[in-house]
mmCIF file of C-alpha atoms in Angstrom:
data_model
loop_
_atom_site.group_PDB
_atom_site.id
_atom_site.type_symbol
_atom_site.label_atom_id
_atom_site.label_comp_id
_atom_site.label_asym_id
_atom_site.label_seq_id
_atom_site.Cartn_x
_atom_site.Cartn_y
_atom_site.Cartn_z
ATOM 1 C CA UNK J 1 101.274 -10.311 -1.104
ATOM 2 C CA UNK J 2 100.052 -9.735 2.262
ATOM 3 C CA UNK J 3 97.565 -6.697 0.593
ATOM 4 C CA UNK J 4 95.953 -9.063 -1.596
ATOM 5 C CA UNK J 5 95.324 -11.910 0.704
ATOM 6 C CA UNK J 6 93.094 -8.572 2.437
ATOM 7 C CA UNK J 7 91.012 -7.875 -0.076
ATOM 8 C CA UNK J 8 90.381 -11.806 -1.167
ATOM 9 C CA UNK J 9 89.330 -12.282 2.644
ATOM 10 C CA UNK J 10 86.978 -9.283 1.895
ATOM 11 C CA UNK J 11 85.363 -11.059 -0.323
ATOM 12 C CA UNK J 12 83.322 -13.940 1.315
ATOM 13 C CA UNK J 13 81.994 -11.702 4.039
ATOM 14 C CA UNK J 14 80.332 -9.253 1.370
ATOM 15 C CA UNK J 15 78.891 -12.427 -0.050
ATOM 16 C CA UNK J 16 77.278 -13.132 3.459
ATOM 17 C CA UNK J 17 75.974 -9.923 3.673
ATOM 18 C CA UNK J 18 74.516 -9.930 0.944
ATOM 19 C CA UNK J 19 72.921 -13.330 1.413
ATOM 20 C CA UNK J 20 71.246 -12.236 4.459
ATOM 21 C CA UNK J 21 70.124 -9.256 3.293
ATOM 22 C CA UNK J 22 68.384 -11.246 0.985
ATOM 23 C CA UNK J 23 66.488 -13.685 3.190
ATOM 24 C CA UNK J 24 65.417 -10.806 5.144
ATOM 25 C CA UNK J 25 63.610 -9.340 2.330
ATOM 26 C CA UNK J 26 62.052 -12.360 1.867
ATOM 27 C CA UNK J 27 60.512 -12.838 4.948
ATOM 28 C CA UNK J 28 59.710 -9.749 5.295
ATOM 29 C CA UNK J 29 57.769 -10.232 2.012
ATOM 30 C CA UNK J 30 56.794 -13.033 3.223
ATOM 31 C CA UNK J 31 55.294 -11.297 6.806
ATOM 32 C CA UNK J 32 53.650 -8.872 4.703
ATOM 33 C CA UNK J 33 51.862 -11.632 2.249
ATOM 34 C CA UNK J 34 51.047 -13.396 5.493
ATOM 35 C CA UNK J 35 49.996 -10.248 7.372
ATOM 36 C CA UNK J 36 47.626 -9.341 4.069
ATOM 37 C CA UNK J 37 46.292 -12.657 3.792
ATOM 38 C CA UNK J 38 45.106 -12.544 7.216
ATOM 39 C CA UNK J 39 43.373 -9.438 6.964
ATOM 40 C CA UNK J 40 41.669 -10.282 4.126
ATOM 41 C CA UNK J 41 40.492 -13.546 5.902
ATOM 42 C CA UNK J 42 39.299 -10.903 8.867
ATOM 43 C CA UNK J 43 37.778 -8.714 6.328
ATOM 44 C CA UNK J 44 35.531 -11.642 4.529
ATOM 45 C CA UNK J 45 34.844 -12.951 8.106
ATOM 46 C CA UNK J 46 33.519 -9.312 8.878
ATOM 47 C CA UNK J 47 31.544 -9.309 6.044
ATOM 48 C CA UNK J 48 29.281 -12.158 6.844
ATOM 49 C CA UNK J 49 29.346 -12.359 10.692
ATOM 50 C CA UNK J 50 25.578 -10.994 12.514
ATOM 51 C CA UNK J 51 25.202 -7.424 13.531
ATOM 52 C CA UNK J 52 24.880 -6.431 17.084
ATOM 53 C CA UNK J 53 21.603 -6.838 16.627
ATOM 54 C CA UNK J 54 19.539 -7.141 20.122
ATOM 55 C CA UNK J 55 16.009 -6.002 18.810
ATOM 56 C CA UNK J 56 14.575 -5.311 15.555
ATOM 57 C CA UNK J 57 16.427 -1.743 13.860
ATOM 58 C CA UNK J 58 15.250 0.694 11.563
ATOM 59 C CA UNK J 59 17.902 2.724 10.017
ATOM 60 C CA UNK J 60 16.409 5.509 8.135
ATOM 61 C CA UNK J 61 19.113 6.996 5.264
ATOM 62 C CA UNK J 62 18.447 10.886 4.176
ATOM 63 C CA UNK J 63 18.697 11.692 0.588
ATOM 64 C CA UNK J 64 21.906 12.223 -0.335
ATOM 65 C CA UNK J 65 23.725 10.824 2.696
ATOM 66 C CA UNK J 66 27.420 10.043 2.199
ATOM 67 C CA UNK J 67 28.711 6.535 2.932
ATOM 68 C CA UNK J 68 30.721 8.014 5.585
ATOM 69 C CA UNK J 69 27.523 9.114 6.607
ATOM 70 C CA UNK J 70 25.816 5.963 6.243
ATOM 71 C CA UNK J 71 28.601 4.144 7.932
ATOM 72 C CA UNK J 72 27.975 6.572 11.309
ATOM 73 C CA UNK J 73 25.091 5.627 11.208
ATOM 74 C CA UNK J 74 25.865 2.277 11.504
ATOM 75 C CA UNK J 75 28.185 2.923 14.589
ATOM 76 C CA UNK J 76 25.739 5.019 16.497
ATOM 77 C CA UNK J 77 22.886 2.457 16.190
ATOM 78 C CA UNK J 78 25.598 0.341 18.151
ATOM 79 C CA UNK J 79 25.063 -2.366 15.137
ATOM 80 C CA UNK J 80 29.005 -2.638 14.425
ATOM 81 C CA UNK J 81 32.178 -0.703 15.526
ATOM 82 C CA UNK J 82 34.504 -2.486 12.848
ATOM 83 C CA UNK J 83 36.746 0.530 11.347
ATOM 84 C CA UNK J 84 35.412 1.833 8.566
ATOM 85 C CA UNK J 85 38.209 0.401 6.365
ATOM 86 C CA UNK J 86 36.087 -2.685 6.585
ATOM 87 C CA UNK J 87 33.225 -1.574 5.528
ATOM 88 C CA UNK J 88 34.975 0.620 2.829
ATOM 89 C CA UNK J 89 36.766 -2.828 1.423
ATOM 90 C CA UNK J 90 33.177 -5.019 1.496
ATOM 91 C CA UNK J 91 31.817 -2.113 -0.116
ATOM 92 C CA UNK J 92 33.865 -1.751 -2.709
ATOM 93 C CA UNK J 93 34.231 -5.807 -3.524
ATOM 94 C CA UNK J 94 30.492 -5.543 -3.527
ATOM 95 C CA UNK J 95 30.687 -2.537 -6.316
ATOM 96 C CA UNK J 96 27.817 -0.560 -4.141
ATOM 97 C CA UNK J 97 29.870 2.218 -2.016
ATOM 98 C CA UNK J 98 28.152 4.601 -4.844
ATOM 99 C CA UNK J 99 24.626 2.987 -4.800
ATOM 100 C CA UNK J 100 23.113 2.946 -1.456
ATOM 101 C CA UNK J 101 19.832 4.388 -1.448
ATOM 102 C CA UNK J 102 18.035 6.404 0.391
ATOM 103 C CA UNK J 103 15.049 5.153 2.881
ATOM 104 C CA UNK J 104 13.844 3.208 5.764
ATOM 105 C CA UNK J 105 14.919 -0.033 6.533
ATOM 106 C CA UNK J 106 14.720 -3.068 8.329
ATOM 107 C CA UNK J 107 17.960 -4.474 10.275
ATOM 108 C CA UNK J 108 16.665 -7.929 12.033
ATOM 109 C CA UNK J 109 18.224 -10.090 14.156
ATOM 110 C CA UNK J 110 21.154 -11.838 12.168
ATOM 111 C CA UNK J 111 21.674 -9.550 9.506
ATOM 112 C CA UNK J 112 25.064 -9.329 8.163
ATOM 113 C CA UNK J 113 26.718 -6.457 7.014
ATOM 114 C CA UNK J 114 27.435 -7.811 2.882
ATOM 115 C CA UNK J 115 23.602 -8.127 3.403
ATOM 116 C CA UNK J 116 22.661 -5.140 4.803
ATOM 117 C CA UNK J 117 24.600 -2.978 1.922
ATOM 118 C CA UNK J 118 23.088 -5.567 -0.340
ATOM 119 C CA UNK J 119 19.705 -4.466 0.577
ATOM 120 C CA UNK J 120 20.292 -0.968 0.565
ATOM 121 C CA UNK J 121 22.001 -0.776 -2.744
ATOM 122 C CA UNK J 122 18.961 -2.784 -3.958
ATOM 123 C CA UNK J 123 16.621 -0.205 -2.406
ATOM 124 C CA UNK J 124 14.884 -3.023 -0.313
ATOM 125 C CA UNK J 125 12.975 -0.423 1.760
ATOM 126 C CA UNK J 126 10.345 -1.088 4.439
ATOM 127 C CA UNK J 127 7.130 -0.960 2.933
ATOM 128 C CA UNK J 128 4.228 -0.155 4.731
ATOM 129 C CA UNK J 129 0.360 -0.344 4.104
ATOM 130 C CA UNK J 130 -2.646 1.860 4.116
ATOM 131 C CA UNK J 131 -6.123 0.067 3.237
ATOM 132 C CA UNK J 132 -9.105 1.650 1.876
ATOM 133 C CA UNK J 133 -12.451 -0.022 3.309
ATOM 134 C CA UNK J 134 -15.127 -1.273 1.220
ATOM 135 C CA UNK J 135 -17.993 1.114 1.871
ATOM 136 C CA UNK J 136 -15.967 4.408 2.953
ATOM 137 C CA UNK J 137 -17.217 7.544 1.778
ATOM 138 C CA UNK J 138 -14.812 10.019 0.269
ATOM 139 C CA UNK J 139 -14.832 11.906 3.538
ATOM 140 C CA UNK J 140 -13.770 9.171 5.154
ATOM 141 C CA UNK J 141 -10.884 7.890 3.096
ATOM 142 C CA UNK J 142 -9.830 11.979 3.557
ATOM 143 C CA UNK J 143 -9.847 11.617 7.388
ATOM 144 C CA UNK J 144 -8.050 8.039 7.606
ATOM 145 C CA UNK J 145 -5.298 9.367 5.086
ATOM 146 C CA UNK J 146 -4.945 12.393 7.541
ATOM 147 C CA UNK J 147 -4.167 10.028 10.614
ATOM 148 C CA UNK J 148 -1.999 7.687 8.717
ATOM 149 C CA UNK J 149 1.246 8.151 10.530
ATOM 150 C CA UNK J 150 3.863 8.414 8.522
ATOM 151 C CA UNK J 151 2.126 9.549 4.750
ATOM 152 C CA UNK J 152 3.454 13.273 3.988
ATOM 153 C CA UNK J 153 0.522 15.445 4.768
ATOM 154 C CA UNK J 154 -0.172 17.997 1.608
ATOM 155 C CA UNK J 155 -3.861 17.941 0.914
ATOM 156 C CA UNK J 156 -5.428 19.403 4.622
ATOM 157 C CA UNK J 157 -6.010 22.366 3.217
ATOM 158 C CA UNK J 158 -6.742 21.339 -0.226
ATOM 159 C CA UNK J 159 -11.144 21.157 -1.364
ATOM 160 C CA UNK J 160 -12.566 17.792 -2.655
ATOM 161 C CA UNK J 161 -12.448 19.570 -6.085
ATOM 162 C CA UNK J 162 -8.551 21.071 -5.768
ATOM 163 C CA UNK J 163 -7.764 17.335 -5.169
ATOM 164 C CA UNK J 164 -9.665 15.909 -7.984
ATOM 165 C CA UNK J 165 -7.792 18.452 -10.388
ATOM 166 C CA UNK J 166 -4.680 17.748 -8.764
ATOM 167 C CA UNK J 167 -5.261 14.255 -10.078
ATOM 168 C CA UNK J 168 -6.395 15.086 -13.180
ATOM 169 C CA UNK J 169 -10.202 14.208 -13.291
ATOM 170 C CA UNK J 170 -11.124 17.636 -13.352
ATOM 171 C CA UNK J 171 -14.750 18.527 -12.477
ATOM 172 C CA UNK J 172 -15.245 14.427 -11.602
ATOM 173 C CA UNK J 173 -16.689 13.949 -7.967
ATOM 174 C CA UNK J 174 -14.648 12.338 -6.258
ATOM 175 C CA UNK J 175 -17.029 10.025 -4.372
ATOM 176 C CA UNK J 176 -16.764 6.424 -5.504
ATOM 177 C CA UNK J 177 -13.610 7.160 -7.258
ATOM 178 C CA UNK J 178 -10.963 5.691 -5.508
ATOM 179 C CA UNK J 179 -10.664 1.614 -5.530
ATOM 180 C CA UNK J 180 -10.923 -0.003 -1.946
ATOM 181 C CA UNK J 181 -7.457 -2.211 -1.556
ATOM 182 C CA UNK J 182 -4.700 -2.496 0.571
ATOM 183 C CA UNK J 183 -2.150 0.170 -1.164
ATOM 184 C CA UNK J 184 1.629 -0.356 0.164
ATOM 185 C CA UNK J 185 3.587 2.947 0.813
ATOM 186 C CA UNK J 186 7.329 4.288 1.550
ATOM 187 C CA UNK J 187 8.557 7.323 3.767
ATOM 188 C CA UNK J 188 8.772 10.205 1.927
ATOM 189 C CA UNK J 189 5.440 9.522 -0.133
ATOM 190 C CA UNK J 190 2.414 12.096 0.226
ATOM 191 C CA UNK J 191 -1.512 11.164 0.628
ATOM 192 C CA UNK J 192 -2.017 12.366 -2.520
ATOM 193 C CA UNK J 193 0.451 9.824 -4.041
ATOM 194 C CA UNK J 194 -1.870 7.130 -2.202
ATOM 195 C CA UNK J 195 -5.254 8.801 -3.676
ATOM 196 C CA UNK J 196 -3.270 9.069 -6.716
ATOM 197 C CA UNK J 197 -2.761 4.855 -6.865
ATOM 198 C CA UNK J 198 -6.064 4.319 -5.873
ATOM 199 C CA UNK J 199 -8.011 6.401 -8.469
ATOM 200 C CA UNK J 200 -5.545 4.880 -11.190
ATOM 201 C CA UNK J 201 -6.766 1.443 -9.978
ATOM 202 C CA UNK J 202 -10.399 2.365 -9.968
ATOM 203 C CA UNK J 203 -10.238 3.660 -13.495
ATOM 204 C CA UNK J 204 -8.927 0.718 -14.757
ATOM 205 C CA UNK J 205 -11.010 -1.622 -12.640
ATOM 206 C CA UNK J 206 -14.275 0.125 -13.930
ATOM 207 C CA UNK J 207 -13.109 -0.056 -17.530
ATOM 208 C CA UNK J 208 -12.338 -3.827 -17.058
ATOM 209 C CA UNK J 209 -15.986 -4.839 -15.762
ATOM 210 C CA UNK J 210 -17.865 -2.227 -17.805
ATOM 211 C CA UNK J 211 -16.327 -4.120 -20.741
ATOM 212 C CA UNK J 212 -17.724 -7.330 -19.325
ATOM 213 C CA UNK J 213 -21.582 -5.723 -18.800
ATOM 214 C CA UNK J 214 -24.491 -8.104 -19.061
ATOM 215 C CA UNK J 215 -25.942 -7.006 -22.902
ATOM 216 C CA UNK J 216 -29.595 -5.981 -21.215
ATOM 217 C CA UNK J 217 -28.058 -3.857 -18.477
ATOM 218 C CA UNK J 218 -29.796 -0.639 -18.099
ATOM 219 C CA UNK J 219 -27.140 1.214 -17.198
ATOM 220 C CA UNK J 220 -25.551 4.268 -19.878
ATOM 221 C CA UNK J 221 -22.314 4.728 -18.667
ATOM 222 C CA UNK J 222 -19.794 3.292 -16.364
ATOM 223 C CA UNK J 223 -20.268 6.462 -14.267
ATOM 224 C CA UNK J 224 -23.962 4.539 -14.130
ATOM 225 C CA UNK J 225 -22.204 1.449 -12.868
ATOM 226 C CA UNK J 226 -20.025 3.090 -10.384
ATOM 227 C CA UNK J 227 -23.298 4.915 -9.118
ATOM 228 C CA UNK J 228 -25.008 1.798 -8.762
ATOM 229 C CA UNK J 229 -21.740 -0.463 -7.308
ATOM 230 C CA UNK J 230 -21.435 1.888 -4.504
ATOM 231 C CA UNK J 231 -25.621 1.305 -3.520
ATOM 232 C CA UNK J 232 -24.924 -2.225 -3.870
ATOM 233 C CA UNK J 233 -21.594 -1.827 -1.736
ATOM 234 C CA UNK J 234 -23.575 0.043 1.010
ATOM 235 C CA UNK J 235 -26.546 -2.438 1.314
ATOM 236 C CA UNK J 236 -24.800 -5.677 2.166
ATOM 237 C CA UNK J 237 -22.016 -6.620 3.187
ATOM 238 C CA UNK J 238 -22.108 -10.047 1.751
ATOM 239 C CA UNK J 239 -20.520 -10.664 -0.680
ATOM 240 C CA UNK J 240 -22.549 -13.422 -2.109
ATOM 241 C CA UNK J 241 -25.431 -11.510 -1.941
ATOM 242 C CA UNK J 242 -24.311 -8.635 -3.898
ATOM 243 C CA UNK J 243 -25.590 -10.045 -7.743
ATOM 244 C CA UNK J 244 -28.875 -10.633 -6.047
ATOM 245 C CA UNK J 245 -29.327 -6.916 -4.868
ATOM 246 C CA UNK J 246 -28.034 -5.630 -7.979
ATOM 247 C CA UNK J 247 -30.424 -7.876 -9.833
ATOM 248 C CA UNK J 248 -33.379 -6.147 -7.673
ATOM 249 C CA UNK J 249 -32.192 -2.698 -8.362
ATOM 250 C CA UNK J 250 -31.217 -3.325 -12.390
ATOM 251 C CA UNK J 251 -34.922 -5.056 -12.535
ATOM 252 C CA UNK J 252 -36.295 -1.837 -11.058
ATOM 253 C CA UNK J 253 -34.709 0.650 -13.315
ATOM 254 C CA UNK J 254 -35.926 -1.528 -15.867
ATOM 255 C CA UNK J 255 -39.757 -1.171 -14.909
ATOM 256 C CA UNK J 256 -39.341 2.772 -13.469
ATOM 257 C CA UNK J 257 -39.471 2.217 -10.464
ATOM 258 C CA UNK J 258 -38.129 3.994 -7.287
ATOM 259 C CA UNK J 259 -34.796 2.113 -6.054
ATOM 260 C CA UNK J 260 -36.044 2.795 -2.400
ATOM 261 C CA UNK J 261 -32.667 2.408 -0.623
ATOM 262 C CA UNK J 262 -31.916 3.909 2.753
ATOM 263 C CA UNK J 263 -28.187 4.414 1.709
ATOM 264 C CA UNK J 264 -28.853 6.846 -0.320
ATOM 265 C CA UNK J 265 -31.221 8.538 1.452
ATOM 266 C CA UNK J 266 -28.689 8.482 4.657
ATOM 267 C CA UNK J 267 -25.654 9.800 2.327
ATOM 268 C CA UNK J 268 -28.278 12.869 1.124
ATOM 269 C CA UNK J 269 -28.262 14.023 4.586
ATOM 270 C CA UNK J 270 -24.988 14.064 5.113
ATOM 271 C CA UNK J 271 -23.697 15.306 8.850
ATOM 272 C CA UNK J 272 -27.187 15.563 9.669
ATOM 273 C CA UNK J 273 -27.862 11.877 10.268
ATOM 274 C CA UNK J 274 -27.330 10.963 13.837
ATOM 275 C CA UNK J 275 -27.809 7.591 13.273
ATOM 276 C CA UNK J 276 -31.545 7.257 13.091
ATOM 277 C CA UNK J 277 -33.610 7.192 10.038
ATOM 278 C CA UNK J 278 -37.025 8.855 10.646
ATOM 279 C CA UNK J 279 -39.817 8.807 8.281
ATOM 280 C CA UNK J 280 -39.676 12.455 7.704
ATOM 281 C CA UNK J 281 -36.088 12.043 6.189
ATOM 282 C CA UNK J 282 -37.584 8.962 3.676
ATOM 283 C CA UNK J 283 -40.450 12.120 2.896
ATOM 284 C CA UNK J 284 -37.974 15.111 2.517
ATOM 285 C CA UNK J 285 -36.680 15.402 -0.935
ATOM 286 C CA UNK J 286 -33.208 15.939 -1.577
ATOM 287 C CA UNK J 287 -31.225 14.657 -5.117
ATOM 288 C CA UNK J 288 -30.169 11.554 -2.850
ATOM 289 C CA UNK J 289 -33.588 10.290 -1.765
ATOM 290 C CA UNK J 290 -34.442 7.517 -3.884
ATOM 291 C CA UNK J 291 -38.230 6.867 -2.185
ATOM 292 C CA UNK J 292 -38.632 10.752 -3.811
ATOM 293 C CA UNK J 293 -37.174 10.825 -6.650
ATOM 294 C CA UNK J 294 -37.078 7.616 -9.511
ATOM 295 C CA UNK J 295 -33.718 6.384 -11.419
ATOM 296 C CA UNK J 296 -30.072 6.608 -9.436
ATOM 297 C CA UNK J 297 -28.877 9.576 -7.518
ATOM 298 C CA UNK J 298 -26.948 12.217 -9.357
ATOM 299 C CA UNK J 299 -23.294 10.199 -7.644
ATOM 300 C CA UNK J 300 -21.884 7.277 -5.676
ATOM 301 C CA UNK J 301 -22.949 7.373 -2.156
ATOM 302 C CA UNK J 302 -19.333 5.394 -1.526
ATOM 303 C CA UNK J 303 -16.761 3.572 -2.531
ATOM 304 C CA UNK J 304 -17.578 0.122 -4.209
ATOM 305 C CA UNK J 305 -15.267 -2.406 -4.248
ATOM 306 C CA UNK J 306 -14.312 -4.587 -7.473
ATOM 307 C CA UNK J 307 -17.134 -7.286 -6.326
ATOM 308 C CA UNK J 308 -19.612 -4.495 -6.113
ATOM 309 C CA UNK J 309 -18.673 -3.507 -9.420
ATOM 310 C CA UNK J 310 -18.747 -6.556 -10.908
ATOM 311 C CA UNK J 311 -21.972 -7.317 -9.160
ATOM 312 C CA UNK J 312 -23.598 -3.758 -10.650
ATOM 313 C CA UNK J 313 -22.639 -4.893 -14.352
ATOM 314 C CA UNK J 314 -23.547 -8.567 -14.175
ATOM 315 C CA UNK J 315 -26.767 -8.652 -12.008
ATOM 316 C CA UNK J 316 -28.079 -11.938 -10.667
ATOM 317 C CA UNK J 317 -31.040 -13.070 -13.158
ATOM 318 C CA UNK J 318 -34.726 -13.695 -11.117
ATOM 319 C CA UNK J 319 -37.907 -12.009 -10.246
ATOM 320 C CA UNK J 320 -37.385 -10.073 -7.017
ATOM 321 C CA UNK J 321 -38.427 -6.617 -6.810
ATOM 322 C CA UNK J 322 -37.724 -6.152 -3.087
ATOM 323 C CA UNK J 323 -35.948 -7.642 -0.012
ATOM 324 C CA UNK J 324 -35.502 -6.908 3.539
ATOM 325 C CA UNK J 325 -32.890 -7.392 6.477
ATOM 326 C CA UNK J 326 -32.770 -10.779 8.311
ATOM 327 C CA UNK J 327 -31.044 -9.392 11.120
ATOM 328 C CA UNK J 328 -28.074 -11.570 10.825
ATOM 329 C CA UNK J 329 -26.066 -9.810 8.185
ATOM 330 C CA UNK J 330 -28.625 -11.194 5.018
ATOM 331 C CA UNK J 331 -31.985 -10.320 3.435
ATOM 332 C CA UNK J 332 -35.225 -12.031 2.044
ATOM 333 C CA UNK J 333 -35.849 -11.189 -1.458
ATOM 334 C CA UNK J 334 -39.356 -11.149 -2.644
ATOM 335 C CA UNK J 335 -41.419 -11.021 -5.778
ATOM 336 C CA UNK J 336 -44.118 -8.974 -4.833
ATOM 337 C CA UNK J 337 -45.365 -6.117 -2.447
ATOM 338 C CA UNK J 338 -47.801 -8.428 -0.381
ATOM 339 C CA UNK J 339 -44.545 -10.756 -0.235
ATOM 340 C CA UNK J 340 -42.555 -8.023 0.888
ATOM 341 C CA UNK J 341 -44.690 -6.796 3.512
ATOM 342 C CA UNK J 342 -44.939 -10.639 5.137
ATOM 343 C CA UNK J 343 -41.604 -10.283 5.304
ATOM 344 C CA UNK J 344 -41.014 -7.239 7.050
ATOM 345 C CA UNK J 345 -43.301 -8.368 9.709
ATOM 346 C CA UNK J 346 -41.213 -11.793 10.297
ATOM 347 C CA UNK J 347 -37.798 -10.431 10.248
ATOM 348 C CA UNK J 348 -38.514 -6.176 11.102
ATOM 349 C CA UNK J 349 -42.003 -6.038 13.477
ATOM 350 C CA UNK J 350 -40.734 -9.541 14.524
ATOM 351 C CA UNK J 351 -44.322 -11.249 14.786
ATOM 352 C CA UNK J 352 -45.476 -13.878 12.312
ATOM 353 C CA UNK J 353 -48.154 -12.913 9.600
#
C-alpha cells in the first residue's frame, strides 16, 4: 500500500513539470516573435531614415561590381555603417540585390537608402552635358570634345575623314554635319558616341526642313541647303534676321550673282587668318572666296543651327540684294548698289552721305 501511494504522489509533480516546461516554450516563442518583430521595425526604420550625408556624393559603381561590393562602397563613403544584413534584407524586399547598375551617381542630402538602391536599380545615372555652338567649325567642335572632361577620348589620333567613315558617311565632309544642341552624356561614353548623336540629329533635321523648302528655292540638294545654312549661320547672329539674309543670298543665286560674303572667304584661309581681312585676301582666289568665284562654295563653312536651316530653305520674300553691319549686332539691307554704298558710309566709314 505504502508503494502505491509513491508512485500516485509521483504523479502531480510530472504534471507540473510538464506545465512549466510548457510556458517556457511559449515565452520563449513569444521573446523570439517579439525579438523578430522588433528587428523588422529597425530594419524598415533603416530603410527610410537619411544617409550620412554632409555634402553632395557621387558614388561611381564599376561594371560588374558585386553588391558586397557596392555595399563597401557605401561604408567607405562614410554614408551608412548599418551591417550589411540590413541592406541585404531592404534589398531583397525591394527585389533589386541582382539589378543595380553600373554608373555615376548622385547621393544628396536626405537620401535614403530604399531610395538610393531604387535609383540604382533604375539606372538613374548622373547625366551630364556637352553643347555644340551655333557657328563652330568642325575643327572646333574636334577641340572642345577633346577638353570635355570626362568623354572617353578615342578619336585624337583619328583624320576628319577616319571619323566620318567611322560614322558611316563615308567620303561626306564633315563640316556642317553635326547639329548644334545641348547633347547629354554618361561616364563611360566616347566623343565619338557624342559626334555620333549629333550627326544623327543633323540628318534628320536637314531632311525635315528640306521637305518644307519654299517651291522657287534655288537650291539642288539639301547638301545646297546645308551649304547655304552654315553662310547664313556665320553672318548674323540674330536670329530674326536670318530669313532676311537668306532671302539676299537665295535672290542672288537667282540672278548669278557673286554671294560676296566674308565668311567664306575667312573659312578659305583657314589658319592663315589672324583676324584681319585685307583686300588682297577678298582678291586671292581660293574655292571659298565668293567675291572670286559665283554660286556657293564647294562645303559648309560651319555648323548651322536648325533656325539657319530653316532660314536657308524658307528665305524671307523682298528686294534686297545687299546689306551691311550696323555695328550693334544687325544690318541694313538695301535694294541697290548706290543704296548699298550710302550705307556703308553711315554705318562702316561712319560719316553721313
Amino acid at each position: 500500500m505504502a508503494r502505491r501511494s509513491r508512485k500516485s504522489a509521483a504523479r502531480p509533480a510530472a504534471r507540473r513539470g510538464g506545465g512549466v516546461a510548457r510556458v517556457f516554450g511559449w515565452l520563449l516563442l513569444i521573446g523570439l516573435a517579439a525579438a523578430g518583430w522588433f528587428a523588422w521595425q529597425d530594419a524598415d526604420h533603416f530603410a527610410d531614415v537619411p544617409l550620412r550625408v554632409g555634402a553632395p556624393v557621387v558614388l561611381d559603381v564599376p561594371a560588374g561590381a558585386s553588391f558586397a561590393a557596392i555595399r563597401r562602397q557605401i561604408r567607405e563613403a562614410g554614408l551608412s555603417d548599418a551591417h550589411d544584413l540590413y541592406w541585404r534584407a531592404l534589398a531583397q524586399r525591394m527585389d533589386v540585390a541582382t539589378r543595380l547598375k553600373a554608373g555615376e551617381y548622385a547621393v544628396p542630402v536626405g537620401t535614403t537608402p530604399r531610395e538610393l538602391l531604387r535609383r540604382m536599380a533604375a539606372g538613374d545615372v548622373i547625366q551630364r552635358r556637352f553643347t555644340i555652338v551655333e557657328g563652330w567649325t568642325f575643327r572646333q567642335l574636334r577641340a572642345e570634345l577633346a577638353n570635355a572632361a570626362g568623354v572617353r577620348q578615342s578619336l585624337t589620333t583619328r583624320s576628319d575623314s577616319e571619323i566620318m567613315r567611322e560614322l558611316g558617311a563615308g567620303a561626306d565632309h564633315p563640316e556642317g554635319r553635326f547639329l548644334p544642341e545641348t547633347y547629354t552624356w554618361t561616364r563611360g561614353d566616347s566623343d565619338l558616341d557624342l559626334l555620333r548623336r549629333a550627326h544623327q540629329a543633323m540628318t534628320r533635321a536637314l531632311a525635315e526642313t528640306w521637305a518644307k523648302r519654299a517651291p522657287d528655292l534655288p537650291l539642288e540638294s539639301p547638301y545646297q541647303a546645308l551649304i547655304l545654312a552654315s553662310i547664313v549661320e556665320r553672318e548674323t547672329g540674330k536670329a530674326a534676321e536670318r530669313p532676311a539674309i537668306a532671302g539676299v543670298f537665295a535672290r542672288r543665286l537667282r540672278l548669278g550673282m557673286k554671294l560676296q560674303t566674308d565668311p567664306t572667304v575667312i573659312y578659305g584661309l583657314g589658319a592663315a587668318f589672324d583676324g584681319n581681312l585685307r583686300r588682297r585676301d577678298l582678291d586671292t582666289d581660293t574655292p571659298y572666296n565668293t567675291y572670286t568665284r559665283t554660286g556657293l562654295p564647294p562645303t559648309p563653312i560651319a555648323l548651322p543651327g536648325l533656325a539657319a536651316l530653316e532660314a536657308a530653305v524658307r528665305p524671307a520674300p523682298g528686294d534686297a540684294l545687299y546689306f551691311v553691319a550696323r555695328g550693334d549686332g544687325s544690318h541694313e539691307f538695301s535694294p541697290s548698289l548706290d543704296a548699298h554704298n550710302r550705307a556703308v558710309a553711315r554705318y562702316q566709314l561712319r560719316r553721313t552721305p
